[in-house]
Amino acid sequence: MRKNLTLKAALLSVLLLGLVLAVWQLATLPAAGTTAAAGMTAEQIEYQKMLGKDPGQVKSSGFPSPAEMGDAAWRHLSDPFYDNGPNDKGIAIQLAYSLGRVALGFLLACAVAVPLGFVIGMSPLLHKAFDPFIQVLKPISPLAWMPLALYTIKDSSVSGIFVIFICSVWPMLLNTAFGVASVKREWLNVASTLEVKPLRRAFRVILPAAAPTILTGMRISMSIAWLVIVAAEMLVGGTGIGYFVWNEWNNLSLTNVIFAILVIGVVGMLLDQAFAGLQRKVTYVE
């Protein structure tokens, strides 16, 4: 039954993709009898020729067709590691910079949020003491920290890592504290009866019980971090998939912009699925 449902869902997804591509192709068909030179001044026509374009060709909607997107994807994916200078790097190199910043900021957030969440979850007093600070800082947009980070750190790459850190801390911290506080009292009472030492109790009783909730917080944090790094790299420039999108927009290459958007979506999906797999491994059935 489950296998049939998965197969039907896959077939429906393929049909939806085909429908989207068909509508996309129809929407980007060139208008009959209309040329790109129509409505252009002599100076604009000359400028188009200098760019290597033919003003007399049939004018399209300006939006790339699926075939053009396929050509762009093949061009980028066939040589993803080339490096021709600061503003011309392969898509794999740009992704590596972005993923490296996300990984470093995320790991720093884990090192702070998980232990602190453990302490807050185990102590009602600390929970009440920290709660006002968390509620004030949590709603602040991560990008609002970027000017302050650039002013104090004075390094755009490190500032991007700091922004990832600050946006990743809160979901992990709150989920860890909630998971620890929600551990069944019976299990803790059994550990106390057996005179289990606090450190051993934390690792053998509390951590396994709270692990699914902690992984949920990590999954949410990673999704937010991947969203934020793209916007942060657009602001600070240099390298990364966000800078690639902004640079291609400045080059008026809408095809490359759409390709990068699709890459961002696919990588985000893979990161989410990786954490979903980890979450399933630590989830237990009572």
PDB file of C-alpha atoms in Angstrom:
ATOM      1  CA  MET A   1       0.000   0.000   0.000  1.00  0.00           C
ATOM      2  CA  ARG A   2       2.768   2.416   0.990  1.00  0.00           C
ATOM      3  CA  LYS A   3       4.749   1.442  -2.127  1.00  0.00           C
ATOM      4  CA  ASN A   4       1.757   2.179  -4.384  1.00  0.00           C
ATOM      5  CA  LEU A   5       1.275   5.555  -2.720  1.00  0.00           C
ATOM      6  CA  THR A   6       4.938   6.469  -3.257  1.00  0.00           C
ATOM      7  CA  LEU A   7       4.748   5.424  -6.922  1.00  0.00           C
ATOM      8  CA  LYS A   8       1.568   7.416  -7.492  1.00  0.00           C
ATOM      9  CA  ALA A   9       3.089  10.456  -5.809  1.00  0.00           C
ATOM     10  CA  ALA A  10       6.202  10.177  -8.006  1.00  0.00           C
ATOM     11  CA  LEU A  11       4.084   9.928 -11.169  1.00  0.00           C
ATOM     12  CA  LEU A  12       2.021  12.934 -10.105  1.00  0.00           C
ATOM     13  CA  SER A  13       5.206  14.926  -9.437  1.00  0.00           C
ATOM     14  CA  VAL A  14       6.499  14.075 -12.923  1.00  0.00           C
ATOM     15  CA  LEU A  15       3.186  15.136 -14.483  1.00  0.00           C
ATOM     16  CA  LEU A  16       3.231  18.423 -12.573  1.00  0.00           C
ATOM     17  CA  LEU A  17       6.805  19.062 -13.686  1.00  0.00           C
ATOM     18  CA  GLY A  18       5.848  18.351 -17.294  1.00  0.00           C
ATOM     19  CA  LEU A  19       2.890  20.727 -17.006  1.00  0.00           C
ATOM     20  CA  VAL A  20       5.078  23.492 -15.577  1.00  0.00           C
ATOM     21  CA  LEU A  21       7.656  23.039 -18.360  1.00  0.00           C
ATOM     22  CA  ALA A  22       4.934  23.061 -21.031  1.00  0.00           C
ATOM     23  CA  VAL A  23       3.402  26.282 -19.692  1.00  0.00           C
ATOM     24  CA  TRP A  24       6.891  27.779 -19.393  1.00  0.00           C
ATOM     25  CA  GLN A  25       7.696  26.870 -22.995  1.00  0.00           C
ATOM     26  CA  LEU A  26       4.431  28.353 -24.284  1.00  0.00           C
ATOM     27  CA  ALA A  27       4.922  31.535 -22.263  1.00  0.00           C
ATOM     28  CA  THR A  28       8.396  32.099 -23.728  1.00  0.00           C
ATOM     29  CA  LEU A  29       7.494  31.520 -27.386  1.00  0.00           C
ATOM     30  CA  PRO A  30       8.531  34.526 -29.517  1.00  0.00           C
ATOM     31  CA  ALA A  31       5.805  36.806 -30.819  1.00  0.00           C
ATOM     32  CA  ALA A  32       5.248  36.243 -34.539  1.00  0.00           C
ATOM     33  CA  GLY A  33       6.617  38.931 -36.819  1.00  0.00           C
ATOM     34  CA  THR A  34       8.187  40.947 -33.991  1.00  0.00           C
ATOM     35  CA  THR A  35      11.887  41.638 -33.997  1.00  0.00           C
ATOM     36  CA  ALA A  36      14.135  42.776 -31.186  1.00  0.00           C
ATOM     37  CA  ALA A  37      14.963  45.976 -33.099  1.00  0.00           C
ATOM     38  CA  ALA A  38      11.347  47.145 -33.039  1.00  0.00           C
ATOM     39  CA  GLY A  39      11.040  50.310 -30.963  1.00  0.00           C
ATOM     40  CA  MET A  40      14.818  50.639 -30.504  1.00  0.00           C
ATOM     41  CA  THR A  41      16.806  53.736 -31.370  1.00  0.00           C
ATOM     42  CA  ALA A  42      19.831  53.604 -33.673  1.00  0.00           C
ATOM     43  CA  GLU A  43      22.127  53.984 -30.638  1.00  0.00           C
ATOM     44  CA  GLN A  44      20.458  51.063 -28.862  1.00  0.00           C
ATOM     45  CA  ILE A  45      20.750  48.879 -31.964  1.00  0.00           C
ATOM     46  CA  GLU A  46      24.449  49.739 -32.246  1.00  0.00           C
ATOM     47  CA  TYR A  47      24.962  48.963 -28.556  1.00  0.00           C
ATOM     48  CA  GLN A  48      23.316  45.553 -29.016  1.00  0.00           C
ATOM     49  CA  LYS A  49      25.662  44.804 -31.892  1.00  0.00           C
ATOM     50  CA  MET A  50      28.664  45.758 -29.729  1.00  0.00           C
ATOM     51  CA  LEU A  51      27.448  43.201 -27.170  1.00  0.00           C
ATOM     52  CA  GLY A  52      27.454  40.545 -29.872  1.00  0.00           C
ATOM     53  CA  LYS A  53      23.666  40.379 -30.173  1.00  0.00           C
ATOM     54  CA  ASP A  54      21.599  40.540 -33.346  1.00  0.00           C
ATOM     55  CA  PRO A  55      18.920  43.255 -33.054  1.00  0.00           C
ATOM     56  CA  GLY A  56      17.177  41.851 -36.110  1.00  0.00           C
ATOM     57  CA  GLN A  57      16.442  38.474 -34.575  1.00  0.00           C
ATOM     58  CA  VAL A  58      12.959  37.479 -33.524  1.00  0.00           C
ATOM     59  CA  LYS A  59      12.127  39.019 -30.188  1.00  0.00           C
ATOM     60  CA  SER A  60      11.274  36.723 -27.290  1.00  0.00           C
ATOM     61  CA  SER A  61       9.533  37.541 -24.034  1.00  0.00           C
ATOM     62  CA  GLY A  62      12.910  38.231 -22.416  1.00  0.00           C
ATOM     63  CA  PHE A  63      12.397  35.314 -20.034  1.00  0.00           C
ATOM     64  CA  PRO A  64      14.605  32.293 -20.835  1.00  0.00           C
ATOM     65  CA  SER A  65      12.936  29.206 -22.254  1.00  0.00           C
ATOM     66  CA  PRO A  66      13.375  25.692 -20.783  1.00  0.00           C
ATOM     67  CA  ALA A  67      15.804  24.888 -23.615  1.00  0.00           C
ATOM     68  CA  GLU A  68      17.953  27.911 -22.740  1.00  0.00           C
ATOM     69  CA  MET A  69      17.874  26.906 -19.089  1.00  0.00           C
ATOM     70  CA  GLY A  70      18.984  23.409 -20.073  1.00  0.00           C
ATOM     71  CA  ASP A  71      21.926  24.856 -22.022  1.00  0.00           C
ATOM     72  CA  ALA A  72      22.906  27.046 -19.061  1.00  0.00           C
ATOM     73  CA  ALA A  73      22.659  24.133 -16.626  1.00  0.00           C
ATOM     74  CA  TRP A  74      24.825  21.944 -18.874  1.00  0.00           C
ATOM     75  CA  ARG A  75      27.393  24.720 -19.244  1.00  0.00           C
ATOM     76  CA  HIS A  76      27.684  25.227 -15.484  1.00  0.00           C
ATOM     77  CA  LEU A  77      27.538  21.573 -14.475  1.00  0.00           C
ATOM     78  CA  SER A  78      29.959  20.334 -17.130  1.00  0.00           C
ATOM     79  CA  ASP A  79      32.762  22.450 -15.626  1.00  0.00           C
ATOM     80  CA  PRO A  80      31.743  23.391 -12.067  1.00  0.00           C
ATOM     81  CA  PHE A  81      35.254  23.895 -10.644  1.00  0.00           C
ATOM     82  CA  TYR A  82      36.775  26.449 -13.025  1.00  0.00           C
ATOM     83  CA  ASP A  83      38.355  29.579 -11.569  1.00  0.00           C
ATOM     84  CA  ASN A  84      38.988  32.510 -13.896  1.00  0.00           C
ATOM     85  CA  GLY A  85      39.383  35.196 -11.275  1.00  0.00           C
ATOM     86  CA  PRO A  86      37.422  36.884  -8.494  1.00  0.00           C
ATOM     87  CA  ASN A  87      34.191  37.402 -10.462  1.00  0.00           C
ATOM     88  CA  ASP A  88      34.235  34.241 -12.553  1.00  0.00           C
ATOM     89  CA  LYS A  89      34.210  30.989 -10.596  1.00  0.00           C
ATOM     90  CA  GLY A  90      32.436  27.694 -11.175  1.00  0.00           C
ATOM     91  CA  ILE A  91      29.146  26.949  -9.451  1.00  0.00           C
ATOM     92  CA  ALA A  92      30.736  24.229  -7.292  1.00  0.00           C
ATOM     93  CA  ILE A  93      33.330  26.672  -5.938  1.00  0.00           C
ATOM     94  CA  GLN A  94      30.638  29.230  -5.142  1.00  0.00           C
ATOM     95  CA  LEU A  95      28.585  26.563  -3.370  1.00  0.00           C
ATOM     96  CA  ALA A  96      31.638  25.392  -1.428  1.00  0.00           C
ATOM     97  CA  TYR A  97      32.212  28.902  -0.050  1.00  0.00           C
ATOM     98  CA  SER A  98      28.557  29.211   0.987  1.00  0.00           C
ATOM     99  CA  LEU A  99      28.388  25.739   2.536  1.00  0.00           C
ATOM    100  CA  GLY A 100      31.662  26.338   4.377  1.00  0.00           C
ATOM    101  CA  ARG A 101      30.311  29.534   5.970  1.00  0.00           C
ATOM    102  CA  VAL A 102      27.034  27.838   6.849  1.00  0.00           C
ATOM    103  CA  ALA A 103      28.805  24.820   8.361  1.00  0.00           C
ATOM    104  CA  LEU A 104      31.144  26.920  10.502  1.00  0.00           C
ATOM    105  CA  GLY A 105      28.403  29.243  11.775  1.00  0.00           C
ATOM    106  CA  PHE A 106      26.084  26.285  12.381  1.00  0.00           C
ATOM    107  CA  LEU A 107      28.704  24.308  14.345  1.00  0.00           C
ATOM    108  CA  LEU A 108      29.481  27.338  16.501  1.00  0.00           C
ATOM    109  CA  ALA A 109      25.759  27.707  17.187  1.00  0.00           C
ATOM    110  CA  CYS A 110      25.574  24.014  18.149  1.00  0.00           C
ATOM    111  CA  ALA A 111      28.484  24.447  20.556  1.00  0.00           C
ATOM    112  CA  VAL A 112      26.625  27.279  22.313  1.00  0.00           C
ATOM    113  CA  ALA A 113      22.929  26.380  21.955  1.00  0.00           C
ATOM    114  CA  VAL A 114      22.945  22.693  22.905  1.00  0.00           C
ATOM    115  CA  PRO A 115      24.858  22.942  26.241  1.00  0.00           C
ATOM    116  CA  LEU A 116      23.037  26.153  27.188  1.00  0.00           C
ATOM    117  CA  GLY A 117      19.709  24.594  26.230  1.00  0.00           C
ATOM    118  CA  PHE A 118      20.520  21.612  28.456  1.00  0.00           C
ATOM    119  CA  VAL A 119      21.179  23.890  31.423  1.00  0.00           C
ATOM    120  CA  ILE A 120      18.058  26.003  30.817  1.00  0.00           C
ATOM    121  CA  GLY A 121      15.883  22.924  30.330  1.00  0.00           C
ATOM    122  CA  MET A 122      17.062  21.340  33.589  1.00  0.00           C
ATOM    123  CA  SER A 123      16.652  24.489  35.690  1.00  0.00           C
ATOM    124  CA  PRO A 124      13.275  26.295  35.942  1.00  0.00           C
ATOM    125  CA  LEU A 125      15.068  29.224  37.591  1.00  0.00           C
ATOM    126  CA  LEU A 126      17.477  29.704  34.665  1.00  0.00           C
ATOM    127  CA  HIS A 127      14.608  29.224  32.213  1.00  0.00           C
ATOM    128  CA  LYS A 128      12.721  32.164  33.739  1.00  0.00           C
ATOM    129  CA  ALA A 129      15.914  34.246  33.929  1.00  0.00           C
ATOM    130  CA  PHE A 130      16.955  33.687  30.300  1.00  0.00           C
ATOM    131  CA  ASP A 131      13.476  33.809  28.766  1.00  0.00           C
ATOM    132  CA  PRO A 132      13.179  37.656  28.497  1.00  0.00           C
ATOM    133  CA  PHE A 133      16.527  37.902  26.698  1.00  0.00           C
ATOM    134  CA  ILE A 134      15.615  35.083  24.298  1.00  0.00           C
ATOM    135  CA  GLN A 135      12.208  36.600  23.518  1.00  0.00           C
ATOM    136  CA  VAL A 136      13.794  39.995  22.748  1.00  0.00           C
ATOM    137  CA  LEU A 137      16.686  38.706  20.613  1.00  0.00           C
ATOM    138  CA  LYS A 138      14.889  35.882  18.786  1.00  0.00           C
ATOM    139  CA  PRO A 139      12.616  38.035  16.533  1.00  0.00           C
ATOM    140  CA  ILE A 140      15.472  40.243  15.285  1.00  0.00           C
ATOM    141  CA  SER A 141      16.208  39.624  11.625  1.00  0.00           C
ATOM    142  CA  PRO A 142      19.674  38.053  11.220  1.00  0.00           C
ATOM    143  CA  LEU A 143      20.546  40.573   8.494  1.00  0.00           C
ATOM    144  CA  ALA A 144      19.936  43.400  10.973  1.00  0.00           C
ATOM    145  CA  TRP A 145      23.101  42.206  12.730  1.00  0.00           C
ATOM    146  CA  MET A 146      25.183  42.536   9.550  1.00  0.00           C
ATOM    147  CA  PRO A 147      26.072  46.280   9.856  1.00  0.00           C
ATOM    148  CA  LEU A 148      27.099  45.794  13.481  1.00  0.00           C
ATOM    149  CA  ALA A 149      29.139  42.705  12.556  1.00  0.00           C
ATOM    150  CA  LEU A 150      30.893  44.520   9.706  1.00  0.00           C
ATOM    151  CA  TYR A 151      31.700  47.457  11.990  1.00  0.00           C
ATOM    152  CA  THR A 152      33.089  45.356  14.841  1.00  0.00           C
ATOM    153  CA  ILE A 153      34.644  42.394  12.999  1.00  0.00           C
ATOM    154  CA  LYS A 154      35.735  44.341   9.888  1.00  0.00           C
ATOM    155  CA  ASP A 155      35.779  41.197   7.748  1.00  0.00           C
ATOM    156  CA  SER A 156      32.914  40.398   5.389  1.00  0.00           C
ATOM    157  CA  SER A 157      33.451  36.626   5.384  1.00  0.00           C
ATOM    158  CA  VAL A 158      33.631  36.365   9.186  1.00  0.00           C
ATOM    159  CA  SER A 159      30.617  38.679   9.445  1.00  0.00           C
ATOM    160  CA  GLY A 160      28.658  36.257   7.278  1.00  0.00           C
ATOM    161  CA  ILE A 161      29.617  33.403   9.615  1.00  0.00           C
ATOM    162  CA  PHE A 162      28.507  35.486  12.602  1.00  0.00           C
ATOM    163  CA  VAL A 163      25.109  36.114  10.990  1.00  0.00           C
ATOM    164  CA  ILE A 164      24.698  32.353  10.428  1.00  0.00           C
ATOM    165  CA  PHE A 165      25.629  31.772  14.054  1.00  0.00           C
ATOM    166  CA  ILE A 166      23.131  34.290  15.399  1.00  0.00           C
ATOM    167  CA  CYS A 167      20.249  32.973  13.274  1.00  0.00           C
ATOM    168  CA  SER A 168      21.019  29.315  14.093  1.00  0.00           C
ATOM    169  CA  VAL A 169      21.247  29.690  17.866  1.00  0.00           C
ATOM    170  CA  TRP A 170      17.613  30.383  18.738  1.00  0.00           C
ATOM    171  CA  PRO A 171      15.756  27.390  17.210  1.00  0.00           C
ATOM    172  CA  MET A 172      18.367  24.989  18.610  1.00  0.00           C
ATOM    173  CA  LEU A 173      18.389  26.648  22.020  1.00  0.00           C
ATOM    174  CA  LEU A 174      14.598  26.644  22.381  1.00  0.00           C
ATOM    175  CA  ASN A 175      14.137  23.094  21.081  1.00  0.00           C
ATOM    176  CA  THR A 176      16.944  21.742  23.264  1.00  0.00           C
ATOM    177  CA  ALA A 177      15.524  23.415  26.365  1.00  0.00           C
ATOM    178  CA  PHE A 178      12.025  22.151  25.541  1.00  0.00           C
ATOM    179  CA  GLY A 179      13.259  18.612  24.838  1.00  0.00           C
ATOM    180  CA  VAL A 180      15.250  18.429  28.073  1.00  0.00           C
ATOM    181  CA  ALA A 181      12.393  19.868  30.133  1.00  0.00           C
ATOM    182  CA  SER A 182       9.968  17.367  28.559  1.00  0.00           C
ATOM    183  CA  VAL A 183      11.891  14.233  29.565  1.00  0.00           C
ATOM    184  CA  LYS A 184       9.544  11.949  31.488  1.00  0.00           C
ATOM    185  CA  ARG A 185       9.807  12.368  35.224  1.00  0.00           C
ATOM    186  CA  GLU A 186       9.599   8.590  35.696  1.00  0.00           C
ATOM    187  CA  TRP A 187      12.859   8.083  33.818  1.00  0.00           C
ATOM    188  CA  LEU A 188      14.626  10.709  35.915  1.00  0.00           C
ATOM    189  CA  ASN A 189      13.229   9.150  39.097  1.00  0.00           C
ATOM    190  CA  VAL A 190      14.564   5.732  38.077  1.00  0.00           C
ATOM    191  CA  ALA A 191      17.993   7.275  37.412  1.00  0.00           C
ATOM    192  CA  SER A 192      17.897   8.930  40.851  1.00  0.00           C
ATOM    193  CA  THR A 193      16.868   5.645  42.474  1.00  0.00           C
ATOM    194  CA  LEU A 194      19.816   3.899  40.851  1.00  0.00           C
ATOM    195  CA  GLU A 195      22.063   6.788  42.024  1.00  0.00           C
ATOM    196  CA  VAL A 196      23.213   7.594  38.502  1.00  0.00           C
ATOM    197  CA  LYS A 197      25.712  10.443  38.519  1.00  0.00           C
ATOM    198  CA  PRO A 198      24.529  13.749  36.931  1.00  0.00           C
ATOM    199  CA  LEU A 199      26.903  13.605  33.955  1.00  0.00           C
ATOM    200  CA  ARG A 200      26.026   9.992  33.186  1.00  0.00           C
ATOM    201  CA  ARG A 201      22.320  10.779  33.586  1.00  0.00           C
ATOM    202  CA  ALA A 202      22.646  13.664  31.122  1.00  0.00           C
ATOM    203  CA  PHE A 203      24.253  11.461  28.451  1.00  0.00           C
ATOM    204  CA  ARG A 204      22.429   8.163  29.056  1.00  0.00           C
ATOM    205  CA  VAL A 205      18.916   9.329  29.973  1.00  0.00           C
ATOM    206  CA  ILE A 206      18.240  12.959  29.058  1.00  0.00           C
ATOM    207  CA  LEU A 207      20.162  13.208  25.769  1.00  0.00           C
ATOM    208  CA  PRO A 208      18.592  10.114  24.102  1.00  0.00           C
ATOM    209  CA  ALA A 209      15.118  11.222  25.212  1.00  0.00           C
ATOM    210  CA  ALA A 210      15.575  14.814  24.001  1.00  0.00           C
ATOM    211  CA  ALA A 211      17.507  13.927  20.814  1.00  0.00           C
ATOM    212  CA  PRO A 212      14.494  14.010  18.416  1.00  0.00           C
ATOM    213  CA  THR A 213      13.525  17.488  19.634  1.00  0.00           C
ATOM    214  CA  ILE A 214      17.135  18.701  19.470  1.00  0.00           C
ATOM    215  CA  LEU A 215      17.438  17.424  15.883  1.00  0.00           C
ATOM    216  CA  THR A 216      14.211  19.240  15.018  1.00  0.00           C
ATOM    217  CA  GLY A 217      15.793  22.477  16.234  1.00  0.00           C
ATOM    218  CA  MET A 218      18.942  21.763  14.224  1.00  0.00           C
ATOM    219  CA  ARG A 219      16.857  21.069  11.122  1.00  0.00           C
ATOM    220  CA  ILE A 220      15.017  24.379  11.488  1.00  0.00           C
ATOM    221  CA  SER A 221      18.295  26.221  12.154  1.00  0.00           C
ATOM    222  CA  MET A 222      19.939  24.763   9.053  1.00  0.00           C
ATOM    223  CA  SER A 223      16.999  25.809   6.875  1.00  0.00           C
ATOM    224  CA  ILE A 224      17.165  29.354   8.228  1.00  0.00           C
ATOM    225  CA  ALA A 225      20.964  29.454   7.880  1.00  0.00           C
ATOM    226  CA  TRP A 226      20.789  28.447   4.205  1.00  0.00           C
ATOM    227  CA  LEU A 227      18.176  31.164   3.591  1.00  0.00           C
ATOM    228  CA  VAL A 228      20.222  33.814   5.358  1.00  0.00           C
ATOM    229  CA  ILE A 229      23.630  33.071   3.801  1.00  0.00           C
ATOM    230  CA  VAL A 230      22.309  33.813   0.310  1.00  0.00           C
ATOM    231  CA  ALA A 231      21.037  37.237   1.398  1.00  0.00           C
ATOM    232  CA  ALA A 232      24.195  37.931   3.433  1.00  0.00           C
ATOM    233  CA  GLU A 233      26.466  37.155   0.475  1.00  0.00           C
ATOM    234  CA  MET A 234      24.439  39.514  -1.698  1.00  0.00           C
ATOM    235  CA  LEU A 235      25.211  42.270   0.801  1.00  0.00           C
ATOM    236  CA  VAL A 236      28.910  41.604   1.446  1.00  0.00           C
ATOM    237  CA  GLY A 237      29.906  40.273  -2.011  1.00  0.00           C
ATOM    238  CA  GLY A 238      33.113  38.414  -2.730  1.00  0.00           C
ATOM    239  CA  THR A 239      32.247  34.737  -3.119  1.00  0.00           C
ATOM    240  CA  GLY A 240      29.357  32.386  -2.550  1.00  0.00           C
ATOM    241  CA  ILE A 241      26.128  31.432  -4.250  1.00  0.00           C
ATOM    242  CA  GLY A 242      24.410  34.630  -3.058  1.00  0.00           C
ATOM    243  CA  TYR A 243      27.136  36.755  -4.618  1.00  0.00           C
ATOM    244  CA  PHE A 244      26.863  34.649  -7.789  1.00  0.00           C
ATOM    245  CA  VAL A 245      23.144  35.506  -8.057  1.00  0.00           C
ATOM    246  CA  TRP A 246      23.774  39.204  -7.523  1.00  0.00           C
ATOM    247  CA  ASN A 247      26.726  39.300  -9.915  1.00  0.00           C
ATOM    248  CA  GLU A 248      24.754  37.564 -12.675  1.00  0.00           C
ATOM    249  CA  TRP A 249      21.880  39.986 -12.141  1.00  0.00           C
ATOM    250  CA  ASN A 250      24.310  42.876 -12.574  1.00  0.00           C
ATOM    251  CA  ASN A 251      25.459  41.168 -15.790  1.00  0.00           C
ATOM    252  CA  LEU A 252      21.790  41.014 -16.901  1.00  0.00           C
ATOM    253  CA  SER A 253      22.030  37.224 -17.219  1.00  0.00           C
ATOM    254  CA  LEU A 254      18.557  36.142 -16.145  1.00  0.00           C
ATOM    255  CA  THR A 255      19.271  32.569 -17.253  1.00  0.00           C
ATOM    256  CA  ASN A 256      22.155  32.232 -14.806  1.00  0.00           C
ATOM    257  CA  VAL A 257      20.090  33.862 -12.047  1.00  0.00           C
ATOM    258  CA  ILE A 258      17.292  31.295 -12.475  1.00  0.00           C
ATOM    259  CA  PHE A 259      19.823  28.461 -12.628  1.00  0.00           C
ATOM    260  CA  ALA A 260      21.372  29.636  -9.347  1.00  0.00           C
ATOM    261  CA  ILE A 261      17.916  29.864  -7.746  1.00  0.00           C
ATOM    262  CA  LEU A 262      17.223  26.253  -8.722  1.00  0.00           C
ATOM    263  CA  VAL A 263      20.605  25.177  -7.338  1.00  0.00           C
ATOM    264  CA  ILE A 264      19.865  26.963  -4.044  1.00  0.00           C
ATOM    265  CA  GLY A 265      16.536  25.142  -3.824  1.00  0.00           C
ATOM    266  CA  VAL A 266      18.048  21.719  -4.553  1.00  0.00           C
ATOM    267  CA  VAL A 267      20.885  22.167  -2.038  1.00  0.00           C
ATOM    268  CA  GLY A 268      18.418  23.388   0.590  1.00  0.00           C
ATOM    269  CA  MET A 269      16.258  20.310  -0.006  1.00  0.00           C
ATOM    270  CA  LEU A 270      19.261  17.977   0.329  1.00  0.00           C
ATOM    271  CA  LEU A 271      20.338  19.624   3.594  1.00  0.00           C
ATOM    272  CA  ASP A 272      16.819  19.306   4.975  1.00  0.00           C
ATOM    273  CA  GLN A 273      16.583  15.659   3.941  1.00  0.00           C
ATOM    274  CA  ALA A 274      19.927  14.923   5.603  1.00  0.00           C
ATOM    275  CA  PHE A 275      18.679  16.268   8.933  1.00  0.00           C
ATOM    276  CA  ALA A 276      15.340  14.494   8.451  1.00  0.00           C
ATOM    277  CA  GLY A 277      17.273  11.215   8.068  1.00  0.00           C
ATOM    278  CA  LEU A 278      19.234  11.900  11.270  1.00  0.00           C
ATOM    279  CA  GLN A 279      16.015  12.736  13.064  1.00  0.00           C
ATOM    280  CA  ARG A 280      14.447   9.419  12.032  1.00  0.00           C
ATOM    281  CA  LYS A 281      17.478   7.528  13.333  1.00  0.00           C
ATOM    282  CA  VAL A 282      17.208   8.987  16.846  1.00  0.00           C
ATOM    283  CA  THR A 283      13.400   8.888  17.057  1.00  0.00           C
ATOM    284  CA  TYR A 284      12.115   6.035  19.186  1.00  0.00           C
ATOM    285  CA  VAL A 285       8.693   4.419  19.490  1.00  0.00           C
ATOM    286  CA  GLU A 286       7.452   3.813  23.027  1.00  0.00           C
TER     287      GLU A 286
END
